[in-house]
Each structure stands twice: as C-alpha cells, then as structure tokens.
Short mmCIF file of C-alpha atoms in Angstrom, two decimals:
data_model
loop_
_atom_site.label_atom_id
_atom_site.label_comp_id
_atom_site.label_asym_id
_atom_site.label_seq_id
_atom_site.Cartn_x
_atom_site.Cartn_y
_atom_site.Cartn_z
CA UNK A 20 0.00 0.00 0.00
CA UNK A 21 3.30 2.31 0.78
CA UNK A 22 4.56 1.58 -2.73
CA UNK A 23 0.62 2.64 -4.54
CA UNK A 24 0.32 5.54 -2.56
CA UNK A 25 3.88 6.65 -3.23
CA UNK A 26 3.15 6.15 -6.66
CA UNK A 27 -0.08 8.35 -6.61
CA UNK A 28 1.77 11.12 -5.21
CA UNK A 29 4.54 11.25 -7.61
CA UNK A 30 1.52 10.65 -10.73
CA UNK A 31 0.19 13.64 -9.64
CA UNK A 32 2.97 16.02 -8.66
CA UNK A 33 3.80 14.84 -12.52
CA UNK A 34 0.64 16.33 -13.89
CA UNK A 35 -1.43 13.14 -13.66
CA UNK A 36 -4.72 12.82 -13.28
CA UNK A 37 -6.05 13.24 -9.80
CA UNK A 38 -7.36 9.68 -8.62
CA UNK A 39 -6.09 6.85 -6.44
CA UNK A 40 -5.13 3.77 -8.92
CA UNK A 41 -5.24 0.07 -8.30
CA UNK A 42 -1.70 -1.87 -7.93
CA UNK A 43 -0.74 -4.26 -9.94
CA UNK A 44 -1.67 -7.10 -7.40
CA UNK A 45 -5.33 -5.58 -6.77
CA UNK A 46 -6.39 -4.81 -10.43
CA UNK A 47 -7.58 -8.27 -12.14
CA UNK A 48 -5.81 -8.52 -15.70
CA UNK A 49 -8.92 -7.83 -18.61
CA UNK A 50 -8.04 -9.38 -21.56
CA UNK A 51 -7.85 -13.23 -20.29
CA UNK A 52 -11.31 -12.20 -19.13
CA UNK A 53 -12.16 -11.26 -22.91
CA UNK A 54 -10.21 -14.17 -24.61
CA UNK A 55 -12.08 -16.55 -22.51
CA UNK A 56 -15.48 -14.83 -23.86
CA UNK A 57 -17.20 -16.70 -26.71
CA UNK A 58 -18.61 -14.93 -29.50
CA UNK A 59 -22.33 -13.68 -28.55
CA UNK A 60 -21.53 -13.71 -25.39
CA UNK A 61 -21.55 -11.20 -22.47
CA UNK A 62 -18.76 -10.45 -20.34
CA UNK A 63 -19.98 -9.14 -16.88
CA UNK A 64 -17.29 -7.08 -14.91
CA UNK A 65 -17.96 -6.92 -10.78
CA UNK A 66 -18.98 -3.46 -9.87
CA UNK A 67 -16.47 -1.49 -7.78
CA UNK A 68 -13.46 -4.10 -8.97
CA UNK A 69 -10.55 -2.68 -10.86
CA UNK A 70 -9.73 -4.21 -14.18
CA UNK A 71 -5.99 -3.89 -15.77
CA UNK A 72 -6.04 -2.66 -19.71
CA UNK A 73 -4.81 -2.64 -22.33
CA UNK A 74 -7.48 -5.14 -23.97
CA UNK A 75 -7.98 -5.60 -27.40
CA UNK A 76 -11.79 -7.51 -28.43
CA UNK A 77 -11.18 -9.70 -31.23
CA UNK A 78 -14.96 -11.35 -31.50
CA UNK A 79 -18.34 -10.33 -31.34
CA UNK A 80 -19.08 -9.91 -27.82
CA UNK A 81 -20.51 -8.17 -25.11
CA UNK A 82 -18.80 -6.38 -22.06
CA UNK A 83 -21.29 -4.37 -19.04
CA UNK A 84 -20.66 -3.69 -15.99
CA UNK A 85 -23.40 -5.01 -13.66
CA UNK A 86 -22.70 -1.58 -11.64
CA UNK A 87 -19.64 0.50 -12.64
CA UNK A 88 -16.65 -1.78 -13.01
CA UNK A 89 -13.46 0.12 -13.11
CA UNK A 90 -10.86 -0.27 -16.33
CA UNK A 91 -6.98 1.26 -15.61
CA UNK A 92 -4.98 1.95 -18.49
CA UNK A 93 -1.17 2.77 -17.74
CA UNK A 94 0.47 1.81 -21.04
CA UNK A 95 1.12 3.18 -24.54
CA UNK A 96 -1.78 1.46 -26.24
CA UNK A 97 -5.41 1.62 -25.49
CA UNK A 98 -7.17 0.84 -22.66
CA UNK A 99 -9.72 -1.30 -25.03
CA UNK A 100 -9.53 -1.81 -28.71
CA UNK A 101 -12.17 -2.84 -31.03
CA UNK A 102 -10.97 -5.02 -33.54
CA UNK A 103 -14.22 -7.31 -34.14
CA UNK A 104 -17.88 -6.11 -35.79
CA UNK A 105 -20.64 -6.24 -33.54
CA UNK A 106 -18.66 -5.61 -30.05
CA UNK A 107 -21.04 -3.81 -26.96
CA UNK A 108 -19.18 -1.80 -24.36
CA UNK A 109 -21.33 -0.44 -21.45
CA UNK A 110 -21.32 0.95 -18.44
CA UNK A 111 -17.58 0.55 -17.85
CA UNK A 112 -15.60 3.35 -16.20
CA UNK A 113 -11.75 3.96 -17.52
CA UNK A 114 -9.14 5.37 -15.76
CA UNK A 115 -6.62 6.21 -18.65
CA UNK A 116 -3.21 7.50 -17.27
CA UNK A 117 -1.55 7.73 -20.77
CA UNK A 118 -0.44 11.46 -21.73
CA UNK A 119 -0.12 11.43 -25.43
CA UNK A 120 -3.17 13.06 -26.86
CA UNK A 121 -2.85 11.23 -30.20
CA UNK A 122 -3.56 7.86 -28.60
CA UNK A 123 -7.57 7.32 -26.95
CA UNK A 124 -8.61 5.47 -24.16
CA UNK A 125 -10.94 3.71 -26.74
CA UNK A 126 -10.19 2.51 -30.15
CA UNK A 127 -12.27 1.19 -32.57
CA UNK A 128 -11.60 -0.53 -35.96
CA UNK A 129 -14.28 -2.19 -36.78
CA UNK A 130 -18.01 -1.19 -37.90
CA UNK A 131 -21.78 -1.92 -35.99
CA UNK A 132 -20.53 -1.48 -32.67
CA UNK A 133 -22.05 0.12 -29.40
CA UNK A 134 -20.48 2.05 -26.94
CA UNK A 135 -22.74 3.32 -24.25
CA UNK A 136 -22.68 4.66 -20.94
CA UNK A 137 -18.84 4.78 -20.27
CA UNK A 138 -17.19 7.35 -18.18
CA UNK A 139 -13.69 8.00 -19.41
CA UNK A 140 -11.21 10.08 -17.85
CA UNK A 141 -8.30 10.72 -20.04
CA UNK A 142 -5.96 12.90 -20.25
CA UNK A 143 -5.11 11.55 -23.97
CA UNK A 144 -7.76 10.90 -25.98
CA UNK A 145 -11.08 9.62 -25.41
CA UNK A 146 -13.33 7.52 -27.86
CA UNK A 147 -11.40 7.39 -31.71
CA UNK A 148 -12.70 5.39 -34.73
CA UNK A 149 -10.63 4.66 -38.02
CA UNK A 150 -12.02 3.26 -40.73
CA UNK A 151 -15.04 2.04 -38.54
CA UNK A 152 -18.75 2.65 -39.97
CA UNK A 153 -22.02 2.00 -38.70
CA UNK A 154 -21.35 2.36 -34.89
CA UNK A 155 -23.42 4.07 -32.05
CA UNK A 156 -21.76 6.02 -29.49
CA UNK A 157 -24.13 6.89 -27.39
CA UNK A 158 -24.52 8.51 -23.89
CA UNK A 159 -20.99 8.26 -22.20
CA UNK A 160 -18.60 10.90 -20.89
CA UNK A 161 -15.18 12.08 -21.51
CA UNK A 162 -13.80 14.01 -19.25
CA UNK A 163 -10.63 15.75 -19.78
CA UNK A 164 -7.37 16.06 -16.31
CA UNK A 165 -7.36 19.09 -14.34
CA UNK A 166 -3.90 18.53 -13.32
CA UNK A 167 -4.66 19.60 -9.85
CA UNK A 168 -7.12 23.25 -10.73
CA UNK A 169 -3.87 24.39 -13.90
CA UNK A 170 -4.95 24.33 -17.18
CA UNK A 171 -3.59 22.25 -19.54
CA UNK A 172 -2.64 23.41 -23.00
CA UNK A 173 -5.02 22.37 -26.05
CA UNK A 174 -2.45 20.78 -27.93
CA UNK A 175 -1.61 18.81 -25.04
CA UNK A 176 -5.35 17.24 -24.76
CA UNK A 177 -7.00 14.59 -27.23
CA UNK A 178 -9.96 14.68 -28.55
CA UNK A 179 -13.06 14.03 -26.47
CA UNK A 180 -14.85 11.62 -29.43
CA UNK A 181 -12.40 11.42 -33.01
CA UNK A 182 -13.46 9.91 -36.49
CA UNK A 183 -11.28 9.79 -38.94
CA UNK A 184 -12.28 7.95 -42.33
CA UNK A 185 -15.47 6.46 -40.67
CA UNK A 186 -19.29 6.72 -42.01
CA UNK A 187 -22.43 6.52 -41.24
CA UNK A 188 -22.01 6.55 -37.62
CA UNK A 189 -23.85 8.05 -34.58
CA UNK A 190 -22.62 10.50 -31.64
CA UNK A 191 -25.32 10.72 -29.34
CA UNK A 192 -26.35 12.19 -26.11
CA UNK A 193 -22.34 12.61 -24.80
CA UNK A 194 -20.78 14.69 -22.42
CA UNK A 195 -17.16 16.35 -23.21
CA UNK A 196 -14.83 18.34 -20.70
CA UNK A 197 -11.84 20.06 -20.89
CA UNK A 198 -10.74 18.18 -23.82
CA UNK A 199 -9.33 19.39 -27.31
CA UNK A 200 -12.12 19.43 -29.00
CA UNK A 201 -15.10 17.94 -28.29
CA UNK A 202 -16.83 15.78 -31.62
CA UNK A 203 -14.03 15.85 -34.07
CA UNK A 204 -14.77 14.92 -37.79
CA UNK A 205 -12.71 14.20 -40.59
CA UNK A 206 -13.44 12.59 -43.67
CA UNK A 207 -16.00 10.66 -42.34
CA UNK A 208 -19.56 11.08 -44.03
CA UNK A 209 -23.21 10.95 -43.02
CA UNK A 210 -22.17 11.23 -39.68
CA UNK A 211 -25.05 12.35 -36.64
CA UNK A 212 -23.72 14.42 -34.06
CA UNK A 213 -27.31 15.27 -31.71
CA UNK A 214 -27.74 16.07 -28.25
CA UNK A 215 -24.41 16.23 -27.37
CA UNK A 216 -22.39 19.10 -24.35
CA UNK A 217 -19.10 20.20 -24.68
CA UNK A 218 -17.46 22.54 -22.32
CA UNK A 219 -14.15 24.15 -21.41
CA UNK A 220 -12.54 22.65 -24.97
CA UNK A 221 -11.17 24.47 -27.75
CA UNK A 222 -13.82 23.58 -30.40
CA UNK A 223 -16.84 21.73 -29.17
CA UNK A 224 -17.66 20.52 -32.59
CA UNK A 225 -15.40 20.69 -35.68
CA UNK A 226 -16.63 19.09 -38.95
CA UNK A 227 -13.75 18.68 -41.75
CA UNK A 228 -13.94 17.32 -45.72
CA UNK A 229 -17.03 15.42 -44.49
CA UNK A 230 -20.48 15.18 -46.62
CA UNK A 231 -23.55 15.54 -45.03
CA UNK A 232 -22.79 15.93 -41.81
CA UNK A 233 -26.00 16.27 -39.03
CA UNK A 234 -25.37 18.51 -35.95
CA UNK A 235 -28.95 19.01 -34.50
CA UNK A 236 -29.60 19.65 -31.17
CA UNK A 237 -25.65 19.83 -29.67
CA UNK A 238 -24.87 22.84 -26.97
CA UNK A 239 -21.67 23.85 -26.06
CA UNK A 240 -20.17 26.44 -23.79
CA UNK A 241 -16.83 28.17 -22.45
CA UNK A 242 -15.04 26.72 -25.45
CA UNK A 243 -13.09 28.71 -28.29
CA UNK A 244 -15.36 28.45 -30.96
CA UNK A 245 -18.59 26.15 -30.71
CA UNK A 246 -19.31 24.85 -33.68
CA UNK A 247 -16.77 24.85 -36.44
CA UNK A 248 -17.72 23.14 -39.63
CA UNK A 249 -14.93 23.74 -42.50
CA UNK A 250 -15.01 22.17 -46.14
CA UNK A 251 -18.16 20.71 -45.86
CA UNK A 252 -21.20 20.41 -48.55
CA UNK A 253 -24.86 19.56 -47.85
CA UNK A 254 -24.14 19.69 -44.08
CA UNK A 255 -27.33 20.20 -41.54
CA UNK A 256 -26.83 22.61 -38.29
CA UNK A 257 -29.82 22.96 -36.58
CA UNK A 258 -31.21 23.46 -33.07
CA UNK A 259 -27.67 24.25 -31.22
CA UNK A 260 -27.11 26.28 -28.69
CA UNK A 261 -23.41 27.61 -28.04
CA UNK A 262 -23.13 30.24 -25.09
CA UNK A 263 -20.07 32.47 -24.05
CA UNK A 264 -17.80 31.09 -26.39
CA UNK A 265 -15.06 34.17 -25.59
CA UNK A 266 -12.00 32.36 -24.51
CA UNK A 267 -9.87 34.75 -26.96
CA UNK A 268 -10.13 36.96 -29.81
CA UNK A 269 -11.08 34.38 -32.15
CA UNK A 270 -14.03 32.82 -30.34
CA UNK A 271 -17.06 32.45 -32.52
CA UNK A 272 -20.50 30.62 -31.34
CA UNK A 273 -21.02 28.85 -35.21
CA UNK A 274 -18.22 29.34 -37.69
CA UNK A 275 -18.44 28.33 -41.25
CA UNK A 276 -15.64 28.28 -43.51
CA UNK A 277 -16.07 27.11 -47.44
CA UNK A 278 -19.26 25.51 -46.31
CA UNK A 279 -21.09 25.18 -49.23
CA UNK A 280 -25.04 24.65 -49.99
CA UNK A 281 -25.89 23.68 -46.71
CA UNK A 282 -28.76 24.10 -43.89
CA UNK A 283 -28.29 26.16 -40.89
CA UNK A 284 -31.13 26.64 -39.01
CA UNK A 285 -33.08 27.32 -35.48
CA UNK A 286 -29.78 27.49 -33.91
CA UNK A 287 -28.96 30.10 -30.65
CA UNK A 288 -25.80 31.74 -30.39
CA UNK A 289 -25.76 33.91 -27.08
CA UNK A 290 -22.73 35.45 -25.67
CA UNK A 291 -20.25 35.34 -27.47
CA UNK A 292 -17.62 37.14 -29.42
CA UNK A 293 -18.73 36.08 -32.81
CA UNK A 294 -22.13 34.77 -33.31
CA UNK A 295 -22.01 33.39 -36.83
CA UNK A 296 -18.64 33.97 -38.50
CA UNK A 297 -18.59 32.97 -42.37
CA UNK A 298 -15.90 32.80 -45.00
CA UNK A 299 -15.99 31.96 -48.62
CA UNK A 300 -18.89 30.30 -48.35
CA UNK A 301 -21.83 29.92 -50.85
CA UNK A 302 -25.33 28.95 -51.41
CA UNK A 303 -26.18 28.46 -47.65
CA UNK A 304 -29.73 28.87 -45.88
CA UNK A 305 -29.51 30.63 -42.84
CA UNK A 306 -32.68 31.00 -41.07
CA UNK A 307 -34.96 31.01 -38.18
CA UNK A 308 -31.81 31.53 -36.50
CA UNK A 309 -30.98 33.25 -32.60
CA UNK A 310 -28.12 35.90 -32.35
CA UNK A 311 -28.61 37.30 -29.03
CA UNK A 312 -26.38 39.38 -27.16
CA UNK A 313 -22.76 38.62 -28.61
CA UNK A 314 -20.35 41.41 -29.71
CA UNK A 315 -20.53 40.95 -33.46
CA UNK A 316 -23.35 39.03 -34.37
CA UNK A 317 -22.80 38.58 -38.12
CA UNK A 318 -19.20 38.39 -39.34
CA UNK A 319 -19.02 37.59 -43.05
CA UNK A 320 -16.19 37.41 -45.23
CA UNK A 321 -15.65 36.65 -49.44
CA UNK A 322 -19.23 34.92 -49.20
CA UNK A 323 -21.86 34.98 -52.00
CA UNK A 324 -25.47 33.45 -52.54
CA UNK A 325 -26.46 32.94 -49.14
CA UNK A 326 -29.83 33.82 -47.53
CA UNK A 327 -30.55 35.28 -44.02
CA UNK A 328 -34.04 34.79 -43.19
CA UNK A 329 -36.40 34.66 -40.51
CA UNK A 330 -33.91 35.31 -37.96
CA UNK A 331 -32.99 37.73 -34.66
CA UNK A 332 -30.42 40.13 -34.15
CA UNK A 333 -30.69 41.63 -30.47
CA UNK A 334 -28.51 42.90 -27.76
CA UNK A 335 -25.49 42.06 -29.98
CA UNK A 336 -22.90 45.28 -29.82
CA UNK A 337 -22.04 45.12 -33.58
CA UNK A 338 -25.42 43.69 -35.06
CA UNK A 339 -23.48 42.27 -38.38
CA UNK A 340 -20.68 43.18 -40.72
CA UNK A 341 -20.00 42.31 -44.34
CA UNK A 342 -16.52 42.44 -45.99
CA UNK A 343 -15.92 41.44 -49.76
CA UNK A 344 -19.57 39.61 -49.89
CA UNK A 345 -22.21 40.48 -52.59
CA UNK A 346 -25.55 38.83 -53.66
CA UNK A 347 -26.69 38.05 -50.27
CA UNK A 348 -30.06 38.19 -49.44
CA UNK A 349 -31.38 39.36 -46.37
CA UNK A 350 -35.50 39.06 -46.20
CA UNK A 351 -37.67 38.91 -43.03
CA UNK A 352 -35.45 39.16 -40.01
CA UNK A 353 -35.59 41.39 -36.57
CA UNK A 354 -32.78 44.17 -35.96
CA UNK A 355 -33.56 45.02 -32.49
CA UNK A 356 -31.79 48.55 -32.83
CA UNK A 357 -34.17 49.46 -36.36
CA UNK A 358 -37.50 51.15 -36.22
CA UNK A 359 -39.32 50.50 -38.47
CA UNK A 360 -42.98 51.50 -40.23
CA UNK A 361 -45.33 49.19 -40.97
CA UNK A 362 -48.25 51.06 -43.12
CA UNK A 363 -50.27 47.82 -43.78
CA UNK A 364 -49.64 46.15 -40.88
CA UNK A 365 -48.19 42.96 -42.13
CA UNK A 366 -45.46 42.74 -39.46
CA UNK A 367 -42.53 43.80 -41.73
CA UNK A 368 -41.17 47.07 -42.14
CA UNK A 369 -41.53 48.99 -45.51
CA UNK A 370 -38.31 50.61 -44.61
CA UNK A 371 -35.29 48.62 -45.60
CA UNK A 372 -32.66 47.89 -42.59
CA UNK A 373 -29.06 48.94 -43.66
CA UNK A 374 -25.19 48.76 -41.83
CA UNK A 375 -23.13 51.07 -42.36
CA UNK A 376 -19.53 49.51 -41.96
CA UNK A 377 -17.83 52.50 -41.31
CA UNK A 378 -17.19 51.90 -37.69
CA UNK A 379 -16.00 48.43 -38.50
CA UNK A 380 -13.78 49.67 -41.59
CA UNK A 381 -12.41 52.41 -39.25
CA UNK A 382 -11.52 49.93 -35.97
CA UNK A 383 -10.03 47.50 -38.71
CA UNK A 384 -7.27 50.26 -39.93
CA UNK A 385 -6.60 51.51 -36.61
CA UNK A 386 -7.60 49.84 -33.80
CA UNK A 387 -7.50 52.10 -30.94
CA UNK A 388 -10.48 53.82 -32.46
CA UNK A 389 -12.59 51.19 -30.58
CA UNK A 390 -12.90 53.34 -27.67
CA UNK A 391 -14.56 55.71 -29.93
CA UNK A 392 -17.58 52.98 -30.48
CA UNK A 393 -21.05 54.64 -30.22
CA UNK A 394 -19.44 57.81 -29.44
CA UNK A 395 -22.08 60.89 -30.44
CA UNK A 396 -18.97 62.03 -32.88
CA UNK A 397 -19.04 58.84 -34.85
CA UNK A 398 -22.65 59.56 -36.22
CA UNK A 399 -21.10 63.05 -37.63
CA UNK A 400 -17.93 61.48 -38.91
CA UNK A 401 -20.30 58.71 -40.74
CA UNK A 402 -22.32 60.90 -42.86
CA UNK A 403 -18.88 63.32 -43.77
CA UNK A 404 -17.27 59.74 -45.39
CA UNK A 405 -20.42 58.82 -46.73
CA UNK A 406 -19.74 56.14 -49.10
CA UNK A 407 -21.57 53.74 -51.58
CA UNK A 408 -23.90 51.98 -50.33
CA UNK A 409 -24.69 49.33 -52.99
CA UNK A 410 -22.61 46.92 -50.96
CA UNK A 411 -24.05 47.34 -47.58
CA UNK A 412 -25.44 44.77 -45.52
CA UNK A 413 -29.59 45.42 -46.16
CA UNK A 414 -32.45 44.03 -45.09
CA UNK A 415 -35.35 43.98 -47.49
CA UNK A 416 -38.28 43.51 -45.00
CA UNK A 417 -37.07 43.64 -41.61
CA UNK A 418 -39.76 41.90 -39.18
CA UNK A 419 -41.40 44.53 -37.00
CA UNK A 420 -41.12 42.21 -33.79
CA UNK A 421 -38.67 39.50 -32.80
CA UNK A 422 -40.25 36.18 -34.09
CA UNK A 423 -39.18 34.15 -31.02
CA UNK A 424 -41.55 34.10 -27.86
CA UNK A 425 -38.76 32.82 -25.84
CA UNK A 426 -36.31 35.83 -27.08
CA UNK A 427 -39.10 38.05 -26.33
CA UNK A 428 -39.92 37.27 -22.94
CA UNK A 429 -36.24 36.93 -22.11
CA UNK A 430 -35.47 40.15 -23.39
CA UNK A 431 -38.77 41.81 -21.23
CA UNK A 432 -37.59 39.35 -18.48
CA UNK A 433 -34.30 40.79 -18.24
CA UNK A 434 -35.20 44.34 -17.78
CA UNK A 435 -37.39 43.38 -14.82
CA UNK A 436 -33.81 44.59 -12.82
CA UNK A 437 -34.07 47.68 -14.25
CA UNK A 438 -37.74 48.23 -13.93
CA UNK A 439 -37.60 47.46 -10.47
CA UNK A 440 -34.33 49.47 -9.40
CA UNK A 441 -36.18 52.93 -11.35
CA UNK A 442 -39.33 52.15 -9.49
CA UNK A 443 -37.24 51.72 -5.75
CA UNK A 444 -35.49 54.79 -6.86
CA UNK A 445 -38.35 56.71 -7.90
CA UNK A 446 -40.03 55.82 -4.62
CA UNK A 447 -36.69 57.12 -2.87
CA UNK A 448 -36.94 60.25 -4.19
CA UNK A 449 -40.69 60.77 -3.55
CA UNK A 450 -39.85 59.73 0.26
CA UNK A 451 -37.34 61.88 0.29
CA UNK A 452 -39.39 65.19 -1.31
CA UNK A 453 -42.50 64.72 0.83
CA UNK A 454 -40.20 64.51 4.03
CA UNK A 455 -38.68 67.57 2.96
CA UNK A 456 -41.64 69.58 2.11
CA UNK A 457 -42.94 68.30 5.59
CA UNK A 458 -40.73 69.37 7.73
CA UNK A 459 -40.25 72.90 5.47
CA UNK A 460 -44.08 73.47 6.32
CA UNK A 461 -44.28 72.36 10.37
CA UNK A 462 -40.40 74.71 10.69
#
C-alpha cells in the first residue's frame, strides 16, 4: 500500500490525473477475461473491482458492468480496442493514465458497434474510430485532467470523441470536458452528431472534408469556438445552442468556412464574441436563426449566394458586418436597434434595414479607435465619409417584432432589474421630497 500511494503522489505532482489507482496485485488482468469470452456472449465485470487494460476484443461480444466496473490503463496502447464487428461496451468506467493526446482510451476498428454509458477520464484521448462505420456512441462521458485546478494546454489534450475515415455513424447524447475538441470529424460522411455538451474545450464541434454531416440539437459552452464546420457540402446545423464562447479573440458561437449549400437553421448563439462567422462560403440557408447578445453578431467574409431569413439580431454590440460579400439576401429578419414602419400592418417594415460599416472599416485600420464605439462624434464622422452603399449589408423587409416568444420574454424578463431598481429609486426620491416639504411646512 506504501509503494501505490507513493506512486499516486509522484503521478500527480507529474501532472497526472487526480485519482487513487489500483496496484498491480489488486487490479484483475482484462483481456484473459475477454479471450475466454465466446462470440455472442456477455462479459460481466464486478462493480467497484478494478480491471488492468490494455485489452484488445477480437470477437463479437458483449462487455457491461453489472454496476460501474473500473478499467486502468497505464500503457502506450489503449485501454480497449475494437478489432471485431458487432462488439457492446457499457457501463464501464476507464481510468486512462496515458499522456499522449494522439492515442484514446478507446479505439475502434471495426463497424456496428455500441459504446454506451462509459465514463472516461483521459488525459489523452477519449473515444477514436478509423475506418469504422455504422457504430453508435451513445450517452458516455469524456472528461478531460485538471492537473490539480492548472490548465492544460489544447495541444496537449485529445480529442473528447475522433473519427477519422469512418461513415455513417452516430454521436449521441455525450458529455465532453476540458478536452481538445469535443466531436471531431474528418473525412468521415453521413455522420449524426445530436444532443451532445461540450465545455471548457477548444472547439466543441469541428466538422472537416465530411459530406452531409447532421449537428442538430448539440450545446456547447466556455469553449473557443462552438461549432466549427470547415469544407463541408450539404451539411445540416440545426437546433444548437453555443453560449459564451469568448476564450480569446477568435471565439465564434457557429463558424463556417467554405461551407457550401448547406442548412443552418433554429440554432442560438448567445454570448459570445462572434455569433455566426462565415468565409468563402456559398449557397447556404440561414434562417430562423438566434443571435442574441454577442459582440458581433454577423461576421461575413468573401461569401456569396447565401440567404438570411427569418432570424434575430438583439442585444449584440455590432449587429453584423460584411466584408468582400455580394448577392446576399437578407429578407424577413428582426434588428432590435431598427424602427421600423409598418403602413399595412403585415409585421414587416416597408423601410429597408441597412449597416453602415464604417465603424468596423475604421476599428479594422486603426484599432485604438474602438474606444470611440457609439461615441455621439461617430454619427457626424459617418455621414462626412459617406460612401456607396450598394454593398451594404440590407435588409429587405425587416420583421417589425422579434419572431421568437422565448427571445421576447427573455429580453422583457431581463429588464425586470431595471424596472424594479427605477421604481425603488423613484419611490426614494418621492420619500425623500414629501419629508422635505414636511418638515419645510411644520419649521
């Protein structure tokens, strides 16, 4: 017990991950476990017993826990690899002491497997597949080392769920922390990434040279950038939520870059630096969309043929900017800083809704002029460098009110404060008056 606890100490003061570990005599080895397992069978680990990795599952079985069995990994390979079709992993909890982020915890090589309910704590990787299509990965964890409260450097983490090559697969209902980044794609088409969290990582999501890829549903928050989907055609985002992605200057909630006739839709950005940030990108619906109190809500760059529609701009600092984009179309969405006049009462102005980027051009060739934002001289500075305003951002029919209830009664909720602190102060000063007019009439 001297010798394990000794060990512990010095895992930790390394950098380790902070939990006690089996010794060598307590933890029972896996893999004769598995190679006694016949195919179709199910492999039952003891809850609360510690199992030794690494394992690798050459035949079609089954391994559970019948509570939450406990899998250490201290080697260079995985703790279990999947190397058969057909293989269930469940409710297993890995302890994977291994540092380098390019290897996972879990491997899998092989297509129609499951892999639910695990809790992984890595401070490599945590669930990869190569070459591996057809598989469900579904409700487990990933959670990344703390390294006793000190943050660990990006490039030092893996990646909380990693495809590379792999199709057709499903990434459901999973928790990622403080990992690299949370869902990573590559090369790997058709895949469905829904209902997932991932927090405290550098991107929660990031989609690369993959076709059709499904996010729906997925929330992230505290990471660099949320969602990050990057040459990708046909791809479907819709119904995310990324808040207070700000970690530095290059956070964006939803970033889309050479994305290319795509769906992105009924998604809520809230908080963040960037909202949506797009770059040479074409022929993408944006709509019923949520951009709701971020600095820049809009950010587009060298993008043509998109649509904006049906959407909500409020409480953002910088509603939207447009550099080197043309043919846009804007139609039907709610600028919370416009007023507009509805003569016929459909619900959309008859006054177009246009951005002047003159702030934005100014800030980008010298930057200290931030300070200067929504100054009262910047209005007067505007309209003497009036320029042409053919390739302003405009709105065609801006919608009168926002077209979310939820928005709506968050936005009234949230000036409750406000209401309440004029009415105590107003009530203050009427107290105050009457006592003073009192006692000026009874002197």
């Amino acid at each position: 017990m001297a010798v394990k606890a000794a060990l512990a100490i010095a895992f930790v003061l390394a950098g380790g991950l902070p939990w006690p570990f089996a010794s060598a005599e307590e933890a029972v080895p896996l893999q004769p476990l598995i190679d006694r397992t016949a195919a179709g069978e199910t492999l039952v680990l003891e809850s609360g017993r510690t199992y030794a990795g690494p394992a690798v599952v050459a035949r079609a079985i089954a391994i559970r826990s019948d509570g939450e069995a406990i899998v250490e990994n201290g080697g260079a390979l995985p703790a279990i690899t999947l190397e058969a079709d057909g293989v269930v992993l469940k409710d297993l909890r890995i302890r994977d002491l291994q540092k380098d982020p390019k290897q996972p915890a879990v491997l899998v090589r092989s297509d129609r497997n499951r892999i639910e309910g695990m809790r992984i704590e890595t401070r490599a990787g945590g669930i990869y597949l190569r070459n591996a299509d057809d598989n469900e990965i579904r409700n487990n964890r990933v959670e990344g080392a703390n390294a006793g409260g000190r943050k660990i450097a990006y490039s030092k983490r893996g990646n909380g769920i990693d495809l590379l090559a792999s199709a057709r697969n499903v990434i459901e209902g999973n928790e990622l922390v403080r990992v690299h980044d949370g869902v990573y794609l590559e090369s790997s088409n058709e895949t469905l990434v829904k209902n997932n969290f991932a927090a405290d990582s550098r991107y929660g999501y990031h989609v690369m040279f993959s076709g059709k890829p499904q996010l729906l549903d997925n929330a992230g928050e505290r990471n660099v950038t949320g969602g990050m989907v990057m040459s990708v055609e046909g791809a479907i985002v819709r119904g995310n939520r990324f808040v207070k992605q700000s970690e530095n200057v290059n956070s964006q909630g939803i970033l889309l870059y050479d994305v290319h006739r795509s769906e992105i839709s009924r998604n809520r950005v809230e908080g963040n630096r960037v909202g949506f940030y797009i770059e040479n990108s074409t022929g993408n619906s944006l709509t019923d969309n949520e951009t709701i109190r971020n600095f820049v809500g809009l950010q587009m760059i060298r993008s043509t043929g998109n649509l904006f529609r049906h959407s909500e701009f409020a409480g953002n600092v910088i509603q939207a900017q447009s550099t080197d984009s043309k043919d846009n179309r804007f139609e039907g969405n709610y600028w919370d800083d416009f007023a507009g006049l509805d003569a016929n009462g459909d619900g959309y102005s008859d006054l177009s809704y246009e951005i002047d980027p003159f702030f934005l051009q100014l800030t980008k060739d010298i930057e200290p002029f931030q300070i200067f934002f929504q100054s009262p001289g910047l209005p007067f500075l505007a309209q003497m460098f009036h320029a042409d305003t053919a390739r302003w951002l405009k709105d065609a029919r801006p919608l009168m009110e926002p077209p979310f209830r939820e928005s709506a009664e968050a936005g009234f909720g949230g000036r409750w404060p406000t209401l309440l602190a004029g009415l105590l102060l107003f009530a203050a000063s009427v107290t105050i008056l009457y006592r003073w007019g009192y006692r000026q009439n009874h002197e």
